[in-house]
mmCIF file of C-alpha atoms and ligand atoms in Angstrom:
data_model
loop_
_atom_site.group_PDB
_atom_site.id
_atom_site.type_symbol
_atom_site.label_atom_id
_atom_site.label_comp_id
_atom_site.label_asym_id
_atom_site.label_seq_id
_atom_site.Cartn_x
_atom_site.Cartn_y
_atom_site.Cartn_z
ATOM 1 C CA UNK S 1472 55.077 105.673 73.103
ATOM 2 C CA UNK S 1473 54.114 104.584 76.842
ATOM 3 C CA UNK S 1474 50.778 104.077 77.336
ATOM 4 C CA UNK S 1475 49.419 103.809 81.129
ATOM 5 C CA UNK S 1476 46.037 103.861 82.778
ATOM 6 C CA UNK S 1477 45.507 104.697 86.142
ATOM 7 C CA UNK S 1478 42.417 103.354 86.023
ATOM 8 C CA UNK S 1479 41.265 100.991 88.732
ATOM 9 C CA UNK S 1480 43.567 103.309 90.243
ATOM 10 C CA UNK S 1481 46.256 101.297 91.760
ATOM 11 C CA UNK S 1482 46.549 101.110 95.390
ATOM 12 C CA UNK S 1483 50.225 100.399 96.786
ATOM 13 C CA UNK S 1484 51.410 98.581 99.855
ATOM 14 C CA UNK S 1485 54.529 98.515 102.366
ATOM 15 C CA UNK S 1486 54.952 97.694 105.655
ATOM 16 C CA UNK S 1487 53.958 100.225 107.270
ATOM 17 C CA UNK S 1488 51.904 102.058 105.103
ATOM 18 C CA UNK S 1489 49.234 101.998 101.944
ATOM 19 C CA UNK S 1490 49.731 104.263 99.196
ATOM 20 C CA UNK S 1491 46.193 105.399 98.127
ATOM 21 C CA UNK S 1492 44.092 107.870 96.253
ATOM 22 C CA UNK S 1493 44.030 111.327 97.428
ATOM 23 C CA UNK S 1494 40.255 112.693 98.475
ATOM 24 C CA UNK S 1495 38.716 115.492 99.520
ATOM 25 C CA UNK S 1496 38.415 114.614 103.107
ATOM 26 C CA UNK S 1497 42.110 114.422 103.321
ATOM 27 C CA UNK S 1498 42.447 118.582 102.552
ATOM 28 C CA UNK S 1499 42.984 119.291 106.429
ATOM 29 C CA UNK S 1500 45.918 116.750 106.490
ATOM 30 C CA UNK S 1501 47.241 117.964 103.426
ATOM 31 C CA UNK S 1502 46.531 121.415 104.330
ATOM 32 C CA UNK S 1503 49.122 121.035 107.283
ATOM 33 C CA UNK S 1504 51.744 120.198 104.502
ATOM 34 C CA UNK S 1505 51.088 122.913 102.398
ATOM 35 C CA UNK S 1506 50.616 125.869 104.589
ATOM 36 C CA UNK S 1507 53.732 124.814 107.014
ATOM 37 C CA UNK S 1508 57.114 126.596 106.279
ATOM 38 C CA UNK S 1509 59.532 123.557 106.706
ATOM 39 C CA UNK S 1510 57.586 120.991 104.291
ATOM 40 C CA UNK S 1511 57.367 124.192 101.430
ATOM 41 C CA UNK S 1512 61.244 125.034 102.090
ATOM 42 C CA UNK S 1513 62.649 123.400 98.987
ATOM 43 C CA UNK S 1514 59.192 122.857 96.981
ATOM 44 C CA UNK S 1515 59.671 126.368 95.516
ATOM 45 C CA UNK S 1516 55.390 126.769 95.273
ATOM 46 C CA UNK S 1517 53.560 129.300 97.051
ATOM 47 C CA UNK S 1518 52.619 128.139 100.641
ATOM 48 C CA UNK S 1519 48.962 127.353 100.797
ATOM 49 C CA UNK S 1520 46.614 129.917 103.423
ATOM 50 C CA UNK S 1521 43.691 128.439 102.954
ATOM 51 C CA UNK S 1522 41.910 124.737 102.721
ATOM 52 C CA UNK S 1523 39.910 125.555 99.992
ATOM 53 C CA UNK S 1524 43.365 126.152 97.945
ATOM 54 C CA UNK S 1525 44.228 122.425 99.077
ATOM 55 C CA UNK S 1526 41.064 121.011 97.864
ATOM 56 C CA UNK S 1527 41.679 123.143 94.553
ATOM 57 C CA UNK S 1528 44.810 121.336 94.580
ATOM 58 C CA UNK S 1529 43.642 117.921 95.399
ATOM 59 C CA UNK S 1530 41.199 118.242 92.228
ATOM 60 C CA UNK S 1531 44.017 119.263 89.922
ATOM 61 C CA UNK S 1532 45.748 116.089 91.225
ATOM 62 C CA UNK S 1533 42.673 113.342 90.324
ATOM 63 C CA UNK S 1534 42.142 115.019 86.919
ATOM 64 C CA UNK S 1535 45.579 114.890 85.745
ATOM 65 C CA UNK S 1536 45.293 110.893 87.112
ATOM 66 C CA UNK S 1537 41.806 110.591 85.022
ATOM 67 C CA UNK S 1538 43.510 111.756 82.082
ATOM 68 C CA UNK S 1539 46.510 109.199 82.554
ATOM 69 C CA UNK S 1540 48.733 112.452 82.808
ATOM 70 C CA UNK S 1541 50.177 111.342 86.186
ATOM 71 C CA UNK S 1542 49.491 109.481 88.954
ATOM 72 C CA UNK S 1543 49.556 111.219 92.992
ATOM 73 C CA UNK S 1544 49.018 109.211 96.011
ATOM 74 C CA UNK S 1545 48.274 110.066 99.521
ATOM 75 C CA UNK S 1546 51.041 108.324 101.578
ATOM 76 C CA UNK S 1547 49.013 106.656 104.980
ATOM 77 C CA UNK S 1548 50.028 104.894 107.870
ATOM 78 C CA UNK S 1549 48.225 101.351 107.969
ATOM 79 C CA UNK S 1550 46.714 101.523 111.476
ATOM 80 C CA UNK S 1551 44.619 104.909 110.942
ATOM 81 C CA UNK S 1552 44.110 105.530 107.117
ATOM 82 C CA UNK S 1553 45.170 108.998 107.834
ATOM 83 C CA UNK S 1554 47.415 110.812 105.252
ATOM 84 C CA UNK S 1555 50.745 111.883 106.234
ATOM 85 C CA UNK S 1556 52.434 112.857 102.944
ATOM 86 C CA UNK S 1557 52.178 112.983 99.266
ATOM 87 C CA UNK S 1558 54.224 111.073 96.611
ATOM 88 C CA UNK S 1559 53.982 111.563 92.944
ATOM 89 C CA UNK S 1560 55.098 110.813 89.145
ATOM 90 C CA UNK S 1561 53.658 114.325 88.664
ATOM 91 C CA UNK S 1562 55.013 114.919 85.141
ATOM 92 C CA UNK S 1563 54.789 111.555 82.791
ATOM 93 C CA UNK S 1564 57.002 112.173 79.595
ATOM 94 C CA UNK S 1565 55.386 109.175 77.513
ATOM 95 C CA UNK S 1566 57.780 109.547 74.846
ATOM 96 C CA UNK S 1567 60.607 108.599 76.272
ATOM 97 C CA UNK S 1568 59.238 106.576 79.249
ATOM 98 C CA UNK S 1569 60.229 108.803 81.759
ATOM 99 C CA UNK S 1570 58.589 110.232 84.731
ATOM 100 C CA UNK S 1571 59.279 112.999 87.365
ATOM 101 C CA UNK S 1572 59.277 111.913 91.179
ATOM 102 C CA UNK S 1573 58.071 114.097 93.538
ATOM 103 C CA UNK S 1574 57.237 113.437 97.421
ATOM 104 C CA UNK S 1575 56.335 115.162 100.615
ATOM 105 C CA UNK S 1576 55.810 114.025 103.922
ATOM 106 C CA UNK S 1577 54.525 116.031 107.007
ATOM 107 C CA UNK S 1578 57.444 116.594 109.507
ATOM 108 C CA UNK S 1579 56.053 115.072 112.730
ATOM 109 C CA UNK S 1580 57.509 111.693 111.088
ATOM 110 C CA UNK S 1581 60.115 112.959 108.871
ATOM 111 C CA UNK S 1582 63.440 110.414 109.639
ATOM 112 C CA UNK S 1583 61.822 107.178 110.259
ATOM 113 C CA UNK S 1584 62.172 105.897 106.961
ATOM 114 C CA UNK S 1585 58.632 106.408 105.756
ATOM 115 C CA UNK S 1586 59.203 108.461 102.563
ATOM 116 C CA UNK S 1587 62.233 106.019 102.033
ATOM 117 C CA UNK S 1588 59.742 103.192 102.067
ATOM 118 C CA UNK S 1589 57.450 105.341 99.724
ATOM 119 C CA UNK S 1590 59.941 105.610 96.961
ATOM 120 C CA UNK S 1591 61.056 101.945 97.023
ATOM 121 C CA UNK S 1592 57.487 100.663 96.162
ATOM 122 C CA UNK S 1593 56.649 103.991 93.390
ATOM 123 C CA UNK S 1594 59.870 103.229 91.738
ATOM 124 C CA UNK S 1595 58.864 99.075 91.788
ATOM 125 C CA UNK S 1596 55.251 100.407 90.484
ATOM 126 C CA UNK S 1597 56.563 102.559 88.097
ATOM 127 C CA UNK S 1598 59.527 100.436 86.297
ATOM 128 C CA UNK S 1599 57.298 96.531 86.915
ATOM 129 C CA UNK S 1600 53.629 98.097 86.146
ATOM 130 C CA UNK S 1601 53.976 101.231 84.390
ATOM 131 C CA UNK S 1602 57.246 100.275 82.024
ATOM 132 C CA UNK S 1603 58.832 103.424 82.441
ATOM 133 C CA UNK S 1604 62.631 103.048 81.303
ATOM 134 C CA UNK S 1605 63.664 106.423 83.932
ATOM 135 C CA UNK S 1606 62.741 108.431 86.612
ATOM 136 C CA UNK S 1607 64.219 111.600 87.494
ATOM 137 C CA UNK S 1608 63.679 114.184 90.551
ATOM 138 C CA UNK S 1609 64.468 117.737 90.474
ATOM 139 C CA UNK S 1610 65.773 119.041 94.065
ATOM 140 C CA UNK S 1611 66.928 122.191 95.279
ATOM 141 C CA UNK S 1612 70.718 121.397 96.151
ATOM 142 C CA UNK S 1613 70.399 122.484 99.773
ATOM 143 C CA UNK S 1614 67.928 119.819 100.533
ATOM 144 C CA UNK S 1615 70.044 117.416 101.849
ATOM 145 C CA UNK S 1616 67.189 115.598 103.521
ATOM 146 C CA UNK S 1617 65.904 114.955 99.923
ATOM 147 C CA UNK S 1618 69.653 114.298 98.303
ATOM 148 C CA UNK S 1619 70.240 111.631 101.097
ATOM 149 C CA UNK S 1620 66.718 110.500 100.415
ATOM 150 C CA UNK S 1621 67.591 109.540 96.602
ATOM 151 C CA UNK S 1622 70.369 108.546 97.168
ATOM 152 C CA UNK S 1623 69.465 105.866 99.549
ATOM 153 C CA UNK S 1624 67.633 103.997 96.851
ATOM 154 C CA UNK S 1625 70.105 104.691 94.170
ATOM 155 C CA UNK S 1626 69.476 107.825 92.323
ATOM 156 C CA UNK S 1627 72.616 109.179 91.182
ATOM 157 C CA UNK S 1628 73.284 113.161 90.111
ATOM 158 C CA UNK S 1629 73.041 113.363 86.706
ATOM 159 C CA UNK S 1630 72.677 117.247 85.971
ATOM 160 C CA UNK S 1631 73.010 120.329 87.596
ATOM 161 C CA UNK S 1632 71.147 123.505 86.241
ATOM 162 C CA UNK S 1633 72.350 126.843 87.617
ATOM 163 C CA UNK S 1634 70.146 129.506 88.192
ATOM 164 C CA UNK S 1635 67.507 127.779 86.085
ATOM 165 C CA UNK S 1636 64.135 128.180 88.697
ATOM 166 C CA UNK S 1637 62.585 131.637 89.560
ATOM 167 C CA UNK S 1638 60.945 131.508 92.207
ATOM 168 C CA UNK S 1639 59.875 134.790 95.238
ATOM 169 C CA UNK S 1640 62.493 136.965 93.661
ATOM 170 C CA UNK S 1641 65.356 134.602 93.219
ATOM 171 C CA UNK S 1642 66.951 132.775 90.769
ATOM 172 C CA UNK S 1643 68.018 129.261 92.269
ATOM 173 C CA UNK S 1644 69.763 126.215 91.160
ATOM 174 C CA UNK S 1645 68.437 122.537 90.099
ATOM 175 C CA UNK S 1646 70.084 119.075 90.924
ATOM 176 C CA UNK S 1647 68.550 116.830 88.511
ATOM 177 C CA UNK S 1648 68.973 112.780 89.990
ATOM 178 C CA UNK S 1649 68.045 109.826 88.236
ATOM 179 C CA UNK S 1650 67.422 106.096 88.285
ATOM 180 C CA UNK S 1651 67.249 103.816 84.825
ATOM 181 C CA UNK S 1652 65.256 100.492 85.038
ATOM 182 C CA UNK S 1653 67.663 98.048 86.481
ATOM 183 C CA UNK S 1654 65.342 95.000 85.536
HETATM 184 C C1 COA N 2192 62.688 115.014 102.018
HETATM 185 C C2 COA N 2192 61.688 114.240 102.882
HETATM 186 C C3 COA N 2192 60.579 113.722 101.984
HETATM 187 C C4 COA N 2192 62.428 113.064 103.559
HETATM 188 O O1 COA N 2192 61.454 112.237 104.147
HETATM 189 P P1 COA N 2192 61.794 111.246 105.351
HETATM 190 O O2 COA N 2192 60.664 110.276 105.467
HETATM 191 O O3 COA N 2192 62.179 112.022 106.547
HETATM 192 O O4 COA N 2192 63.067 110.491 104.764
HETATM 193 P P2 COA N 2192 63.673 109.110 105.327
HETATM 194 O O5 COA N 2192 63.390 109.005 106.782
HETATM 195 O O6 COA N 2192 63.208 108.007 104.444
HETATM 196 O O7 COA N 2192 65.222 109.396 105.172
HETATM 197 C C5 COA N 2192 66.059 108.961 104.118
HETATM 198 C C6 COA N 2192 67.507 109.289 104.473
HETATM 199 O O8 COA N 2192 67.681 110.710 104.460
HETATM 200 C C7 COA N 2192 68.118 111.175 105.737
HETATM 201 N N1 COA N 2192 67.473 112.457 105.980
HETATM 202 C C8 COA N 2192 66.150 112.737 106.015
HETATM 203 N N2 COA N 2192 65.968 114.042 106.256
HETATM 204 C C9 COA N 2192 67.197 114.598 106.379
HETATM 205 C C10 COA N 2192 67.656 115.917 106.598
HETATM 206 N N3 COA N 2192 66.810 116.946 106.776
HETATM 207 N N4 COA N 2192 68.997 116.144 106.634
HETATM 208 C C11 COA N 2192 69.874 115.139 106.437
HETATM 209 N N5 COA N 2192 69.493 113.846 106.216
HETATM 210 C C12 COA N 2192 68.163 113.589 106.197
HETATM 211 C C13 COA N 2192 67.673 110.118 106.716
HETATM 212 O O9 COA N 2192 68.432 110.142 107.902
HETATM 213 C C14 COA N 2192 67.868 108.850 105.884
HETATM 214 O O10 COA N 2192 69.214 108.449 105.852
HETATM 215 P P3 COA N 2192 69.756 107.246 106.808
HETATM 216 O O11 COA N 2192 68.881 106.056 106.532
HETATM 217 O O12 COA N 2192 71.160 107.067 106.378
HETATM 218 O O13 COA N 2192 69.606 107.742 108.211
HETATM 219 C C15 COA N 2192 61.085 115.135 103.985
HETATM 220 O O14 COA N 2192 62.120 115.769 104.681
HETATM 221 C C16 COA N 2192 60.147 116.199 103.442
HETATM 222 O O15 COA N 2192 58.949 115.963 103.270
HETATM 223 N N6 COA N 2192 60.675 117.400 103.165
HETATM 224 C C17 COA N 2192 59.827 118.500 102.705
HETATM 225 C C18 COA N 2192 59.318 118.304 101.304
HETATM 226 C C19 COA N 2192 60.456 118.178 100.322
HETATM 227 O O16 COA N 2192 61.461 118.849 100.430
HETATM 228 N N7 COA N 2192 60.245 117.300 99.318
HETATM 229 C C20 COA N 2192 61.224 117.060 98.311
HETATM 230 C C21 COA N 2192 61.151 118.046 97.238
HETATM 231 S S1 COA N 2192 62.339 117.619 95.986
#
C-alpha cells in the first residue's frame, strides 16, 4: 500500500512559477476561478456565487492534505506570490499507487504554457517523491484545451465512459487519460 505524507507540505518550483499551499487569503483569486463561466465549462461542479463558498472549499482542500488524502496546490507566478490556478492529485487510490490529476488555471493566462509547466513538475513530484506507479485525469471530451494539455506531456487515452457523469440535467461522457511511471 502507498504511504505519503504531505507533511512539511512540499512546496514545488518551475521557472516561472512556485507551486504552494493554498490559504485563506487566496479565496478572492480563487473565487475568480470558481464563479467565472469559462474556467467551470468542463469541471462539471456548481459555479461558486459567493467567497465564503471558496473559503469552504479551500478548507475541504487542507484537510483532505492533513489527512494524507490528497495533496492541492495553489499554482503562483514567482514575481507576485499571487495565485493564478489550482492543480491537484485530488483523489489518491493508495492501493494501487494511483492518483487523479486535476488542474485549473484562471483564463487571463490560459496558452502560455503555465498549466503545461504545472503538470510537468506534479507528475515529477508525484512518480520521484510520492512513488505513485499512475496517474490518470478524467476530462470532458470537448475540452480540447485540456486533451491537448495531456497530451503534451504524454498522457495517452486509455478509456472512454459514455454517458457515465450527471451533471445540471445531462448525462455526459468521460475520456479517461493516463501516464505510467516511465522511471
Ligand atoms: C485546460 C487548461 C488548464 C489549459 O491551461 P493552459 O495553461 O492554457 O495550457 P497550456 O498553455 O499549457 O497549453 C497546453 C497545450 O494546449 C493547447 N491549448 C490550451 N488551451 C487550448 C484550447 N482551449 N483549445 C485548443 N488548444 C488549447 C495549447 O496551445 C498548448 O499546445 P501547444 O503547445 O501545441 O500550443 C485551461 O484552459 C483551464 O484552466 N481550463 C478550465 C479548467 C479546466 O477545464 N480544467 C481541466 C478539467 S479536466
Amino acid at each position: 500500500m502507498l504511504e505519503v505524507n504531505f507533511d512539511p507540505f512540499p512546496i514545488l518550483e518551475t521557472n516561472r512559477l512556485i507551486l504552494r499551499k493554498i490559504i485563506l487569503e487566496d479565496a478572492d483569486d480563487y473565487f475568480e476561478m470558481r464563479n467565472n463561466v469559462d474556467t467551470m465549462k468542463y469541471i462539471c461542479k456548481p459555479v461558486q456565487t459567493s467567497v465564503e463558498e471558496t473559503k469552504e472549499k479551500i478548507l475541504r482542500i487542507n484537510d483532505m492534505i492533513n489527512f494524507n488524502d490528497g495533496i492541492g496546490w495553489a499554482v503562483c507566478l514567482k514575481t507576485n506570490n499571487q495565485m493564478i490556478g489550482t492543480i491537484s492529485f485530488h483523489k489518491l487510490i493508495k492501493e494501487h499507487y494511483r492518483a487523479e490529476l486535476g488542474y485549473m488555471l484562471n483564463p487571463k493566462f490560459w496558452k502560455q504554457g503555465i498549466t503545461t509547466e504545472a503538470v510537468k513538475v506534479v507528475i515529477d513530484f508525484g512518480f520521484n517523491q510520492m512513488h505513485l506507479h499512475s496517474i490518470e485525469a478524467h476530462i470532458d471530451p470537448a475540452n480540447k484545451g485540456s486533451e491537448k494539455l495531456l497530451q503534451k506531456c504524454t498522457f495517452t487515452r486509455e478509456a472512454y465512459f459514455k454517458e457515465n457523469y450527471y451533471f445540471n440535467g445531462k448525462f455526459l461522457d468521460t475520456a479517461v487519460f493516463s501516464l505510467i511511471n516511465p522511471f
